[in-house]
Structures are given as structure tokens and as C-alpha cells.
PDB file of C-alpha atoms in Angstrom:
ATOM      1  CA  MET K   5     108.684 -20.463 164.842  1.00  0.00           C
ATOM      2  CA  MET K   6     107.162 -18.548 167.763  1.00  0.00           C
ATOM      3  CA  ASP K   7     107.645 -15.277 165.869  1.00  0.00           C
ATOM      4  CA  SER K   8     105.730 -16.563 162.847  1.00  0.00           C
ATOM      5  CA  PHE K   9     103.001 -17.940 165.137  1.00  0.00           C
ATOM      6  CA  ALA K  10     102.731 -14.555 166.855  1.00  0.00           C
ATOM      7  CA  GLN K  11     102.433 -12.867 163.454  1.00  0.00           C
ATOM      8  CA  ILE K  12      99.641 -15.244 162.456  1.00  0.00           C
ATOM      9  CA  LEU K  13      97.806 -14.538 165.706  1.00  0.00           C
ATOM     10  CA  GLN K  14      98.089 -10.796 165.147  1.00  0.00           C
ATOM     11  CA  ARG K  15      96.361 -11.121 161.763  1.00  0.00           C
ATOM     12  CA  LEU K  16      93.437 -13.078 163.194  1.00  0.00           C
ATOM     13  CA  PRO K  17      90.358 -11.119 164.188  1.00  0.00           C
ATOM     14  CA  ARG K  18      89.682 -10.748 167.887  1.00  0.00           C
ATOM     15  CA  GLY K  19      86.568 -12.245 169.453  1.00  0.00           C
ATOM     16  CA  ASP K  20      85.104  -8.899 170.572  1.00  0.00           C
ATOM     17  CA  ALA K  21      81.709  -7.512 169.588  1.00  0.00           C
ATOM     18  CA  SER K  22      83.014  -5.344 166.743  1.00  0.00           C
ATOM     19  CA  ALA K  23      84.856  -8.253 165.148  1.00  0.00           C
ATOM     20  CA  SER K  24      81.918 -10.637 165.445  1.00  0.00           C
ATOM     21  CA  ASN K  25      79.860  -8.399 163.150  1.00  0.00           C
ATOM     22  CA  SER K  26      82.318  -9.000 160.315  1.00  0.00           C
ATOM     23  CA  TYR K  27      81.686 -12.766 160.220  1.00  0.00           C
ATOM     24  CA  SER K  28      79.118 -14.086 157.793  1.00  0.00           C
ATOM     25  CA  GLY K  29      76.433 -16.610 158.571  1.00  0.00           C
ATOM     26  CA  ASN K  30      76.767 -18.747 161.666  1.00  0.00           C
ATOM     27  CA  ALA K  31      80.572 -18.765 161.629  1.00  0.00           C
ATOM     28  CA  THR K  32      82.190 -17.784 164.896  1.00  0.00           C
ATOM     29  CA  PRO K  33      85.804 -17.011 165.739  1.00  0.00           C
ATOM     30  CA  PHE K  34      87.776 -19.959 167.022  1.00  0.00           C
ATOM     31  CA  LYS K  35      89.516 -20.224 170.351  1.00  0.00           C
ATOM     32  CA  VAL K  36      93.211 -21.047 170.424  1.00  0.00           C
ATOM     33  CA  GLN K  37      94.377 -23.313 173.210  1.00  0.00           C
ATOM     34  CA  ILE K  38      98.006 -24.253 173.445  1.00  0.00           C
ATOM     35  CA  ASN K  39      99.451 -26.761 175.830  1.00  0.00           C
ATOM     36  CA  SER K  40     103.104 -25.934 176.112  1.00  0.00           C
ATOM     37  CA  LYS K  41     105.531 -27.489 178.511  1.00  0.00           C
ATOM     38  CA  ILE K  42     107.576 -24.721 180.053  1.00  0.00           C
ATOM     39  CA  PRO K  43     110.410 -26.134 182.147  1.00  0.00           C
ATOM     40  CA  ILE K  44     111.300 -24.887 185.605  1.00  0.00           C
ATOM     41  CA  PHE K  45     114.118 -22.367 185.424  1.00  0.00           C
ATOM     42  CA  GLU K  46     116.728 -23.523 187.930  1.00  0.00           C
ATOM     43  CA  GLY K  47     118.838 -20.364 187.720  1.00  0.00           C
ATOM     44  CA  GLN K  48     121.675 -21.822 185.715  1.00  0.00           C
ATOM     45  CA  ILE K  49     124.167 -19.476 184.046  1.00  0.00           C
ATOM     46  CA  ASP K  50     123.417 -20.495 180.458  1.00  0.00           C
ATOM     47  CA  ALA K  51     122.475 -17.898 177.833  1.00  0.00           C
ATOM     48  CA  ASP K  52     120.937 -20.454 175.466  1.00  0.00           C
ATOM     49  CA  PHE K  53     118.694 -21.961 178.141  1.00  0.00           C
ATOM     50  CA  VAL K  54     117.671 -18.522 179.420  1.00  0.00           C
ATOM     51  CA  ASP K  55     116.772 -17.431 175.875  1.00  0.00           C
ATOM     52  CA  LYS K  56     114.831 -20.633 175.216  1.00  0.00           C
ATOM     53  CA  TRP K  57     112.938 -20.356 178.514  1.00  0.00           C
ATOM     54  CA  LEU K  58     112.081 -16.680 177.964  1.00  0.00           C
ATOM     55  CA  ASN K  59     110.993 -17.400 174.364  1.00  0.00           C
ATOM     56  CA  LEU K  60     108.690 -20.183 175.580  1.00  0.00           C
ATOM     57  CA  LEU K  61     107.160 -17.772 178.089  1.00  0.00           C
ATOM     58  CA  GLU K  62     106.767 -15.061 175.429  1.00  0.00           C
ATOM     59  CA  GLY K  63     105.059 -17.568 173.123  1.00  0.00           C
ATOM     60  CA  TYR K  64     102.680 -18.580 175.896  1.00  0.00           C
ATOM     61  CA  PHE K  65     101.966 -14.929 176.692  1.00  0.00           C
ATOM     62  CA  SER K  66     101.260 -14.159 173.022  1.00  0.00           C
ATOM     63  CA  VAL K  67      98.313 -16.572 173.172  1.00  0.00           C
ATOM     64  CA  HIS K  68      97.052 -15.726 176.659  1.00  0.00           C
ATOM     65  CA  GLU K  69      96.337 -12.110 177.425  1.00  0.00           C
ATOM     66  CA  PHE K  70      98.203 -11.713 180.717  1.00  0.00           C
ATOM     67  CA  SER K  71      98.873  -8.374 182.347  1.00  0.00           C
ATOM     68  CA  SER K  72     102.484  -7.508 183.086  1.00  0.00           C
ATOM     69  CA  TRP K  73     101.963  -8.487 186.745  1.00  0.00           C
ATOM     70  CA  GLU K  74     100.423 -11.852 185.767  1.00  0.00           C
ATOM     71  CA  LYS K  75     103.397 -12.524 183.481  1.00  0.00           C
ATOM     72  CA  ILE K  76     105.770 -11.936 186.400  1.00  0.00           C
ATOM     73  CA  VAL K  77     103.783 -14.227 188.688  1.00  0.00           C
ATOM     74  CA  PHE K  78     103.556 -16.966 186.042  1.00  0.00           C
ATOM     75  CA  ALA K  79     107.291 -16.754 185.263  1.00  0.00           C
ATOM     76  CA  LEU K  80     108.166 -16.974 188.961  1.00  0.00           C
ATOM     77  CA  LEU K  81     105.912 -20.019 189.288  1.00  0.00           C
ATOM     78  CA  LYS K  82     108.079 -21.579 186.583  1.00  0.00           C
ATOM     79  CA  ALA K  83     111.305 -20.765 188.444  1.00  0.00           C
ATOM     80  CA  ALA K  84     113.163 -22.383 191.335  1.00  0.00           C
ATOM     81  CA  SER K  85     112.699 -20.871 194.789  1.00  0.00           C
ATOM     82  CA  HIS K  86     116.158 -19.274 194.874  1.00  0.00           C
ATOM     83  CA  VAL K  87     115.313 -17.404 191.640  1.00  0.00           C
ATOM     84  CA  LYS K  88     112.189 -16.036 193.338  1.00  0.00           C
ATOM     85  CA  ASP K  89     114.308 -15.015 196.343  1.00  0.00           C
ATOM     86  CA  TRP K  90     116.795 -13.307 194.010  1.00  0.00           C
ATOM     87  CA  TRP K  91     113.953 -11.364 192.318  1.00  0.00           C
ATOM     88  CA  GLU K  92     112.553 -10.171 195.669  1.00  0.00           C
ATOM     89  CA  THR K  93     116.004  -9.016 196.750  1.00  0.00           C
ATOM     90  CA  TYR K  94     116.566  -7.367 193.377  1.00  0.00           C
ATOM     91  CA  CYS K  95     113.293  -5.411 193.712  1.00  0.00           C
ATOM     92  CA  GLU K  96     114.103  -4.363 197.282  1.00  0.00           C
ATOM     93  CA  GLN K  97     117.539  -3.107 196.210  1.00  0.00           C
ATOM     94  CA  LYS K  98     115.996  -1.174 193.305  1.00  0.00           C
ATOM     95  CA  ASP K  99     113.544   0.479 195.708  1.00  0.00           C
ATOM     96  CA  GLU K 100     116.353   1.482 198.064  1.00  0.00           C
ATOM     97  CA  SER K 101     118.567   2.813 195.279  1.00  0.00           C
ATOM     98  CA  THR K 102     115.840   5.095 193.891  1.00  0.00           C
ATOM     99  CA  GLY K 103     115.232   6.613 197.298  1.00  0.00           C
ATOM    100  CA  SER K 104     111.681   7.450 196.313  1.00  0.00           C
ATOM    101  CA  LEU K 105     108.547   6.984 198.341  1.00  0.00           C
ATOM    102  CA  PHE K 106     106.743   6.111 195.118  1.00  0.00           C
ATOM    103  CA  SER K 107     108.825   3.299 193.705  1.00  0.00           C
ATOM    104  CA  ALA K 108     108.031   1.956 190.265  1.00  0.00           C
ATOM    105  CA  THR K 109     106.078  -1.278 190.053  1.00  0.00           C
ATOM    106  CA  PRO K 110     108.092  -4.092 188.451  1.00  0.00           C
ATOM    107  CA  THR K 111     107.091  -4.946 184.889  1.00  0.00           C
ATOM    108  CA  TRP K 112     107.507  -8.044 182.753  1.00  0.00           C
ATOM    109  CA  ASP K 113     110.181  -6.221 180.747  1.00  0.00           C
ATOM    110  CA  SER K 114     112.128  -5.381 183.906  1.00  0.00           C
ATOM    111  CA  LEU K 115     112.001  -9.025 185.067  1.00  0.00           C
ATOM    112  CA  ARG K 116     113.057 -10.313 181.651  1.00  0.00           C
ATOM    113  CA  ASP K 117     115.968  -7.853 181.450  1.00  0.00           C
ATOM    114  CA  ALA K 118     117.059  -8.555 185.027  1.00  0.00           C
ATOM    115  CA  ILE K 119     117.039 -12.323 184.397  1.00  0.00           C
ATOM    116  CA  LYS K 120     119.207 -11.844 181.335  1.00  0.00           C
ATOM    117  CA  GLU K 121     121.590  -9.619 183.245  1.00  0.00           C
ATOM    118  CA  GLN K 122     121.815 -12.050 186.167  1.00  0.00           C
ATOM    119  CA  TYR K 123     121.846 -15.423 184.405  1.00  0.00           C
ATOM    120  CA  TYR K 124     123.739 -14.766 181.168  1.00  0.00           C
ATOM    121  CA  PRO K 125     127.474 -15.418 181.359  1.00  0.00           C
ATOM    122  CA  VAL K 126     129.141 -12.011 181.705  1.00  0.00           C
ATOM    123  CA  LYS K 127     130.653 -11.796 178.236  1.00  0.00           C
ATOM    124  CA  SER K 128     127.584 -13.331 176.592  1.00  0.00           C
ATOM    125  CA  TYR K 129     125.247 -10.698 178.055  1.00  0.00           C
ATOM    126  CA  GLU K 130     127.446  -7.870 176.804  1.00  0.00           C
ATOM    127  CA  ASP K 131     127.725  -9.449 173.326  1.00  0.00           C
ATOM    128  CA  LYS K 132     123.970 -10.041 172.995  1.00  0.00           C
ATOM    129  CA  TYR K 133     123.179  -6.542 174.277  1.00  0.00           C
ATOM    130  CA  ILE K 134     125.527  -4.965 171.735  1.00  0.00           C
ATOM    131  CA  LYS K 135     124.054  -7.070 168.900  1.00  0.00           C
ATOM    132  CA  GLN K 136     120.488  -6.119 169.848  1.00  0.00           C
ATOM    133  CA  THR K 137     121.232  -2.417 170.105  1.00  0.00           C
ATOM    134  CA  MET K 138     123.093  -2.486 166.799  1.00  0.00           C
ATOM    135  CA  LEU K 139     120.151  -4.215 165.070  1.00  0.00           C
ATOM    136  CA  ARG K 140     117.715  -1.562 166.271  1.00  0.00           C
TER     137      ARG K 140
END
């Protein structure tokens, strides 16, 4: 359902100056406001819950134009404190392993992938990864 909603949103004109010229009369573009209840991620090892939680976040992000950094902050606000601690440790370890003075800034994609790697059951993560790569 979120995929079809995202497709609908992509077909709608944006509310910028160039798009407003294409409207006739006094019609104006509408504003979409969605109230979605995104549960707190407690860090449970459950592939279905992780997928559902990430899909809810992706749906929310498809409506609100967040930067990658804002997506990370919002997701961590919707996670238990030990998940936030895990993410900080994960980032620190990544910085140390690269050995670079100019470490890469974390992105939403890197957080999403790291959560899947950490909180999917071991076999489930491997199975889902193989299915996704085969579909591409």
C-alpha cells in the first residue's frame, strides 16, 4: 500500500513556482498531511517487525521531505535508547576501521542497512539479501 501511495505522490505536481503556473483559475495544489503512528523500535530480533517499522518510516519520509541526516535523527527518536547507543558504537567502529581522517558521514541508507544486519535473525538476513540481489 505504501508503494502505491508513493507512486501516486510522485505523479502529483509539486508546489513550486514552475508547477503553480500550470494550474488554471484559482486552483492551488493541495497539501498532504499524514498522521501515522510509528512505534518505538525496541531492538528486537524480528525480521517482520524490522521490515514493518522501516516501511512505516519510508512511507513517512515519502510525504515529508527530510534530508538523510533528518531521517537518521527521526528514526533514532523512534528507537529505544540501547538502539541509539548501538548506532553510535557502530559509527565509531566504522570510523576506526576506515582509518581515514575524513570519515564518511552516515546516511539513511547506511542506518537502514545496519539495522537490518543487526536486528534480522542471522539466516533471515542472508535469505532476504539473496532474494533482493536476485530480483535486481
